[in-house]
Coordinates of C-alpha atoms in Angstrom, one line a residue:
M1 CA 89.4 -69.8 97.9
R2 CA 88.8 -66.5 96.8
S3 CA 85.1 -65.4 96.9
E4 CA 83.6 -63.7 94.1
G5 CA 83.9 -59.9 94.0
S6 CA 86.8 -59.8 96.7
A7 CA 90.1 -58.1 96.1
Q8 CA 91.0 -59.6 92.7
T9 CA 93.6 -58.1 90.6
V10 CA 93.2 -57.3 87.0
G11 CA 95.7 -60.2 86.0
E12 CA 93.4 -62.5 87.8
L13 CA 90.2 -61.4 86.1
G14 CA 91.0 -60.5 82.8
E15 CA 90.3 -57.7 80.5
S16 CA 86.5 -58.8 79.7
G17 CA 86.0 -59.2 83.5
V18 CA 87.5 -56.0 84.5
L19 CA 86.1 -53.8 81.8
A20 CA 82.3 -55.5 82.8
R21 CA 83.1 -54.0 86.6
V22 CA 84.5 -50.7 85.3
L23 CA 81.6 -50.0 83.1
A24 CA 79.0 -51.0 85.8
Q25 CA 80.4 -47.7 87.5
L26 CA 79.6 -45.2 84.4
G27 CA 76.3 -43.5 83.6
A28 CA 75.6 -42.3 80.0
A29 CA 76.4 -39.2 78.0
D30 CA 73.4 -37.3 77.0
A31 CA 75.0 -36.9 73.5
A32 CA 75.8 -40.3 73.0
S33 CA 73.6 -42.6 70.9
L34 CA 75.8 -45.6 71.3
G35 CA 78.1 -45.7 74.2
P36 CA 80.9 -48.2 75.5
G37 CA 80.9 -51.5 74.2
D38 CA 81.6 -51.5 70.6
D39 CA 84.3 -50.7 68.3
C40 CA 83.7 -46.8 68.6
A41 CA 80.7 -44.7 70.3
V42 CA 78.5 -42.7 68.5
M43 CA 77.7 -39.2 69.0
R44 CA 74.9 -36.8 68.0
V45 CA 76.7 -33.4 67.2
R46 CA 74.9 -30.2 66.2
G47 CA 77.8 -28.2 65.3
E48 CA 81.6 -27.6 66.0
L49 CA 83.4 -29.7 68.7
V50 CA 86.3 -28.8 70.7
V51 CA 88.7 -31.7 71.2
T52 CA 91.5 -31.9 73.8
S53 CA 93.7 -34.9 75.2
D54 CA 95.8 -35.0 78.5
T55 CA 97.9 -37.8 79.9
M56 CA 98.6 -38.5 83.9
I57 CA 101.4 -41.1 84.9
E58 CA 101.9 -42.3 88.1
G59 CA 105.0 -40.6 89.3
P60 CA 105.5 -37.2 87.7
D61 CA 101.8 -36.5 87.5
F62 CA 100.4 -38.2 90.8
R63 CA 101.4 -40.1 93.8
S64 CA 99.0 -43.4 94.7
A65 CA 99.9 -42.7 98.1
W66 CA 98.0 -39.5 98.2
H67 CA 95.2 -40.1 95.8
S68 CA 92.4 -42.5 96.5
G69 CA 90.9 -44.1 93.3
Y70 CA 87.9 -42.0 93.4
E71 CA 90.0 -38.8 93.9
L72 CA 92.2 -39.7 90.8
G73 CA 89.0 -40.4 88.6
W74 CA 87.7 -37.3 89.7
K75 CA 90.8 -35.3 89.0
L76 CA 91.2 -37.0 85.6
A77 CA 88.0 -35.8 84.5
A78 CA 88.1 -32.1 86.0
T79 CA 91.4 -31.4 84.3
N80 CA 90.2 -32.4 81.0
L81 CA 86.7 -30.7 81.5
S82 CA 88.4 -27.5 82.2
D83 CA 90.3 -27.3 78.9
V84 CA 86.9 -27.8 77.1
A85 CA 85.5 -24.9 79.2
G86 CA 88.4 -22.7 78.4
M87 CA 87.4 -22.7 74.7
G88 CA 84.0 -21.5 76.0
A89 CA 82.5 -24.9 75.0
R90 CA 80.0 -27.3 76.7
P91 CA 81.7 -30.6 77.8
T92 CA 79.6 -33.6 76.2
A93 CA 82.0 -36.8 76.5
L94 CA 85.3 -38.4 77.7
T95 CA 87.2 -41.2 76.5
V96 CA 89.5 -42.9 79.1
S97 CA 92.3 -45.1 78.6
L98 CA 94.0 -46.7 81.7
A99 CA 97.2 -49.1 81.5
V100 CA 98.0 -50.7 84.9
P101 CA 100.3 -53.4 86.3
G102 CA 98.9 -56.8 86.5
D103 CA 98.6 -56.8 90.2
T104 CA 96.4 -53.7 90.4
P105 CA 93.2 -54.3 92.4
V106 CA 90.2 -54.3 90.2
S107 CA 88.5 -52.3 92.9
L108 CA 90.8 -49.5 92.4
L109 CA 89.7 -49.2 88.5
E110 CA 86.1 -49.4 89.8
E111 CA 86.8 -46.3 92.3
I112 CA 88.5 -44.5 89.4
A113 CA 85.5 -45.1 87.3
R114 CA 83.1 -44.0 90.1
G115 CA 85.2 -40.8 90.3
L116 CA 85.3 -40.0 86.7
D117 CA 81.2 -40.5 86.7
A118 CA 80.9 -38.5 89.9
A119 CA 82.9 -35.4 88.6
C120 CA 80.8 -35.5 85.1
R121 CA 77.8 -35.2 86.9
A122 CA 78.9 -32.6 89.4
L123 CA 81.0 -30.3 87.1
A124 CA 79.3 -30.7 83.7
P125 CA 75.8 -32.4 83.9
G126 CA 75.3 -34.4 80.8
C127 CA 78.7 -35.3 80.1
G128 CA 80.0 -38.8 80.6
V129 CA 82.3 -41.4 79.8
I130 CA 81.7 -42.9 76.3
G131 CA 84.4 -45.5 75.8
G132 CA 88.2 -45.9 76.1
D133 CA 90.7 -48.7 76.4
L134 CA 92.5 -51.0 79.1
G135 CA 95.9 -52.2 78.9
R136 CA 99.0 -53.1 81.0
A137 CA 102.2 -50.9 82.1
P138 CA 104.6 -50.8 85.0
V139 CA 102.9 -48.1 86.4
L140 CA 99.3 -46.9 86.4
V141 CA 98.9 -44.5 83.4
A142 CA 95.8 -42.6 82.2
A143 CA 94.9 -40.8 78.9
V144 CA 91.8 -38.8 78.7
T145 CA 90.1 -37.3 75.6
A146 CA 87.5 -34.9 76.1
L147 CA 85.0 -33.5 73.7
G148 CA 82.7 -30.3 73.9
E149 CA 79.9 -28.2 71.8
L150 CA 80.2 -24.9 71.1
D151 CA 76.5 -24.5 70.6
G152 CA 76.5 -22.1 67.8
R153 CA 79.4 -19.7 69.1
P154 CA 82.7 -19.3 68.0
A155 CA 85.4 -20.6 70.2
V156 CA 87.2 -18.2 72.6
T157 CA 91.0 -18.7 72.0
R158 CA 93.9 -17.3 73.5
T159 CA 94.6 -14.8 70.4
G160 CA 91.9 -12.1 71.1
A161 CA 92.9 -10.1 74.1
R162 CA 93.4 -6.3 73.2
P163 CA 95.3 -3.3 75.1
G164 CA 92.6 -2.0 77.7
D165 CA 91.0 -5.3 78.1
T166 CA 89.9 -6.3 81.7
V167 CA 92.0 -9.5 83.0
A168 CA 89.7 -11.4 85.0
Y169 CA 89.8 -15.1 86.9
A170 CA 87.3 -17.6 88.2
G171 CA 87.9 -20.5 90.4
D172 CA 90.5 -21.5 93.3
L173 CA 93.9 -19.8 92.7
G174 CA 97.2 -21.1 94.0
L175 CA 95.0 -23.4 96.4
A176 CA 96.1 -26.6 94.7
G177 CA 99.7 -25.7 94.5
L178 CA 99.6 -24.8 98.4
G179 CA 98.3 -28.5 98.7
L180 CA 101.1 -30.0 96.7
S181 CA 103.5 -28.0 98.9
L182 CA 101.9 -29.4 102.1
L183 CA 101.9 -33.0 100.8
F184 CA 105.6 -32.8 100.0
A185 CA 106.6 -31.0 103.3
E186 CA 104.6 -33.4 105.6
S187 CA 103.7 -36.6 103.6
A188 CA 106.8 -37.8 101.8
E189 CA 110.4 -38.7 102.5
A190 CA 113.2 -36.4 102.2
D191 CA 113.8 -37.7 98.7
G192 CA 110.2 -37.1 97.5
T193 CA 109.0 -40.4 98.0
A194 CA 105.3 -40.1 98.8
H195 CA 103.8 -41.6 101.9
G196 CA 100.2 -41.7 103.6
R197 CA 101.2 -41.5 107.2
A198 CA 100.4 -37.6 107.4
L199 CA 97.9 -37.6 105.3
P200 CA 94.8 -38.0 107.6
G201 CA 96.0 -35.1 109.7
L202 CA 96.7 -32.8 106.5
R203 CA 93.1 -33.6 105.3
K204 CA 91.7 -32.6 108.6
R205 CA 94.2 -29.1 109.0
H206 CA 94.2 -28.2 105.3
A207 CA 91.1 -29.4 104.1
A208 CA 90.6 -26.9 101.2
A209 CA 94.3 -27.1 100.0
L210 CA 94.3 -30.7 99.9
A211 CA 90.8 -31.1 98.2
A212 CA 92.0 -28.7 95.6
Q213 CA 95.2 -30.6 94.7
L214 CA 93.6 -33.9 95.0
A215 CA 90.2 -33.6 93.5
P216 CA 89.6 -30.1 92.4
T217 CA 86.5 -28.4 91.3
P218 CA 87.1 -26.0 88.6
P219 CA 84.1 -23.7 87.4
I220 CA 83.4 -25.7 84.1
G221 CA 80.0 -24.1 83.6
L222 CA 81.6 -20.3 83.7
G223 CA 83.3 -21.3 80.1
A224 CA 80.4 -21.0 78.3
V225 CA 78.9 -18.1 80.5
A226 CA 82.2 -16.1 79.6
A227 CA 81.7 -16.8 76.1
E228 CA 78.3 -15.6 75.9
A229 CA 79.2 -12.5 77.9
G230 CA 82.0 -11.4 75.1
A231 CA 85.2 -12.8 76.6
T232 CA 88.2 -11.6 74.0
A233 CA 90.3 -14.6 74.9
M234 CA 90.4 -17.3 77.7
M235 CA 92.1 -20.4 78.6
D236 CA 92.5 -23.1 81.6
V237 CA 95.2 -22.2 84.2
S238 CA 96.9 -25.6 84.6
D239 CA 100.5 -24.9 84.9
S240 CA 100.4 -21.6 86.8
L241 CA 98.7 -18.0 86.7
S242 CA 102.1 -16.3 85.7
L243 CA 102.8 -19.0 83.0
D244 CA 99.4 -19.3 81.4
A245 CA 99.0 -15.3 81.4
A246 CA 102.3 -14.8 79.7
R247 CA 101.0 -17.5 77.0
L248 CA 97.7 -15.5 76.5
A249 CA 99.8 -12.4 76.2
G250 CA 102.2 -14.1 73.9
A251 CA 99.4 -15.5 71.7
S252 CA 97.4 -12.1 71.6
G253 CA 100.4 -9.9 70.9
V254 CA 100.1 -7.8 73.9
A255 CA 101.3 -7.6 77.6
I256 CA 99.4 -8.3 80.8
D257 CA 100.0 -6.4 84.2
L258 CA 98.4 -7.9 87.1
S259 CA 97.6 -6.4 90.3
T260 CA 98.9 -7.3 93.7
A261 CA 95.8 -5.7 95.6
A262 CA 93.2 -7.3 93.1
L263 CA 95.0 -10.7 93.6
E264 CA 95.2 -10.6 97.5
S265 CA 91.7 -9.0 98.0
G266 CA 90.0 -11.6 95.9
F267 CA 91.9 -14.6 96.4
G268 CA 94.0 -14.3 99.7
V269 CA 91.7 -16.2 101.5
Q270 CA 89.8 -19.2 100.0
R271 CA 87.4 -21.6 101.7
G272 CA 89.0 -20.6 104.8
Q273 CA 92.6 -21.2 103.9
A274 CA 95.1 -18.3 103.6
V275 CA 96.8 -18.5 100.2
P276 CA 100.2 -16.1 99.8
L277 CA 100.8 -14.4 96.6
V278 CA 103.4 -16.6 95.6
A279 CA 101.2 -19.5 95.4
M280 CA 98.7 -17.6 93.4
L281 CA 101.3 -16.6 90.7
T282 CA 103.4 -20.0 90.7
G283 CA 101.2 -22.6 91.8
G284 CA 99.6 -25.0 89.3
E285 CA 96.5 -27.4 89.0
D286 CA 93.7 -25.4 90.0
H287 CA 92.1 -25.4 86.6
G288 CA 90.3 -22.2 87.3
L289 CA 89.7 -19.7 84.0
L290 CA 91.5 -17.0 82.9
A291 CA 89.9 -14.6 80.5
T292 CA 89.9 -10.9 79.2
F293 CA 87.0 -8.8 78.7
A294 CA 86.4 -5.5 76.7
P295 CA 86.9 -2.6 79.3
D296 CA 83.4 -1.7 79.4
A297 CA 81.8 -5.2 79.7
A298 CA 80.4 -6.5 82.9
L299 CA 82.1 -9.3 84.1
P300 CA 80.0 -12.5 84.5
E301 CA 79.3 -13.7 88.0
G302 CA 82.2 -15.8 89.5
F303 CA 84.8 -13.8 87.5
R304 CA 87.0 -11.5 89.5
A305 CA 89.4 -8.5 87.9
I306 CA 92.8 -9.2 88.4
G307 CA 94.7 -7.0 85.9
R308 CA 94.7 -5.3 82.5
V309 CA 95.8 -5.9 79.1
V310 CA 98.7 -3.2 77.8
P311 CA 100.1 -2.7 74.6
E312 CA 103.6 -2.5 75.7
G313 CA 106.1 -5.9 75.6
E314 CA 104.3 -8.4 73.6
G315 CA 104.4 -11.6 75.4
S316 CA 105.3 -10.0 78.7
L317 CA 104.1 -10.2 82.2
T318 CA 104.3 -7.5 84.6
L319 CA 103.2 -7.0 88.5
D320 CA 102.1 -3.8 89.5
G321 CA 103.9 -2.4 86.3
A322 CA 107.1 -4.5 87.3
A323 CA 108.9 -7.2 85.4
C324 CA 107.5 -10.7 86.7
R325 CA 109.1 -13.6 85.5
P326 CA 106.6 -16.5 84.8
S327 CA 107.1 -19.6 86.7
G328 CA 105.3 -22.8 87.1
W329 CA 105.0 -26.4 86.4
D330 CA 107.0 -27.9 83.4
P331 CA 107.0 -31.8 82.8
Y332 CA 110.6 -31.4 81.5
T333 CA 111.9 -29.4 84.3
V334 CA 113.0 -31.1 87.6
V335 CA 111.6 -29.6 90.4
P336 CA 113.2 -30.4 93.8
P337 CA 110.1 -31.9 96.3
G338 CA 108.4 -29.3 98.2
S339 CA 109.8 -26.4 96.4

């Protein structure tokens, strides 16, 4: 007979039992006057809110052979908190919906919840999970909505960059993409099917790159700091620096020229890991902050200048003045494993 609390599946325990065990792993959000357990949570709001949603699906977005449940929960929180930070806001709450196969161990959902909670505490103190949903699906599907407050400031959008502005970046750059390339190269079959056989060695030899990919630590608090410092435009970099810089340039009706020397001097070695220029430009999932500041503005601590805004070529991206074709993550483009 199975003992209580052993490796039960969600199908065996049922929704109410699973929910009770998952909620036990989550702390409260400071801004919630009523948390999980009712039809809706209740939030205390003092001004304007920013809201963002993101979905992660097992297969195209993550591989269970590589992620622990804790790391997956952490990444679910980090990727959404960074979008809030990219608007210059302070994250206040997450809602999380999970759909899983019936034979999924309940312990996996508990680990995901622990990772969600830990990421909120570490990256955005006071933020927490205030509700969500549980469902059934052929593979693990997670949908997260994040809320944030602007604390009386206007939102920092992608549209405010002006010619002459300094382009700056905060956070890891290219490290997560490098980690993904290593995983495909050493911990996947030739057809791209993930396995965990090489994972312990990879974690030991390339700890920073693997951590950046599996459980990123974006500089969430610097979003509000940049807003206070007068950032003219800003966004979270999730798909790649080159893609997202081109998007910011297009939204602002300007062009952006990046500097190889500034990128290599600022991000060529990160946490003991060498990162090549191509990874900085095309690797995704670091979730750092790309921002522009007036030419005479002092950059907030944590941001490094990597280029400038130029007037010629609306929406275009150059590197040292030469044309640079944006490349990075696109969910509708098939990318060969390990490329």
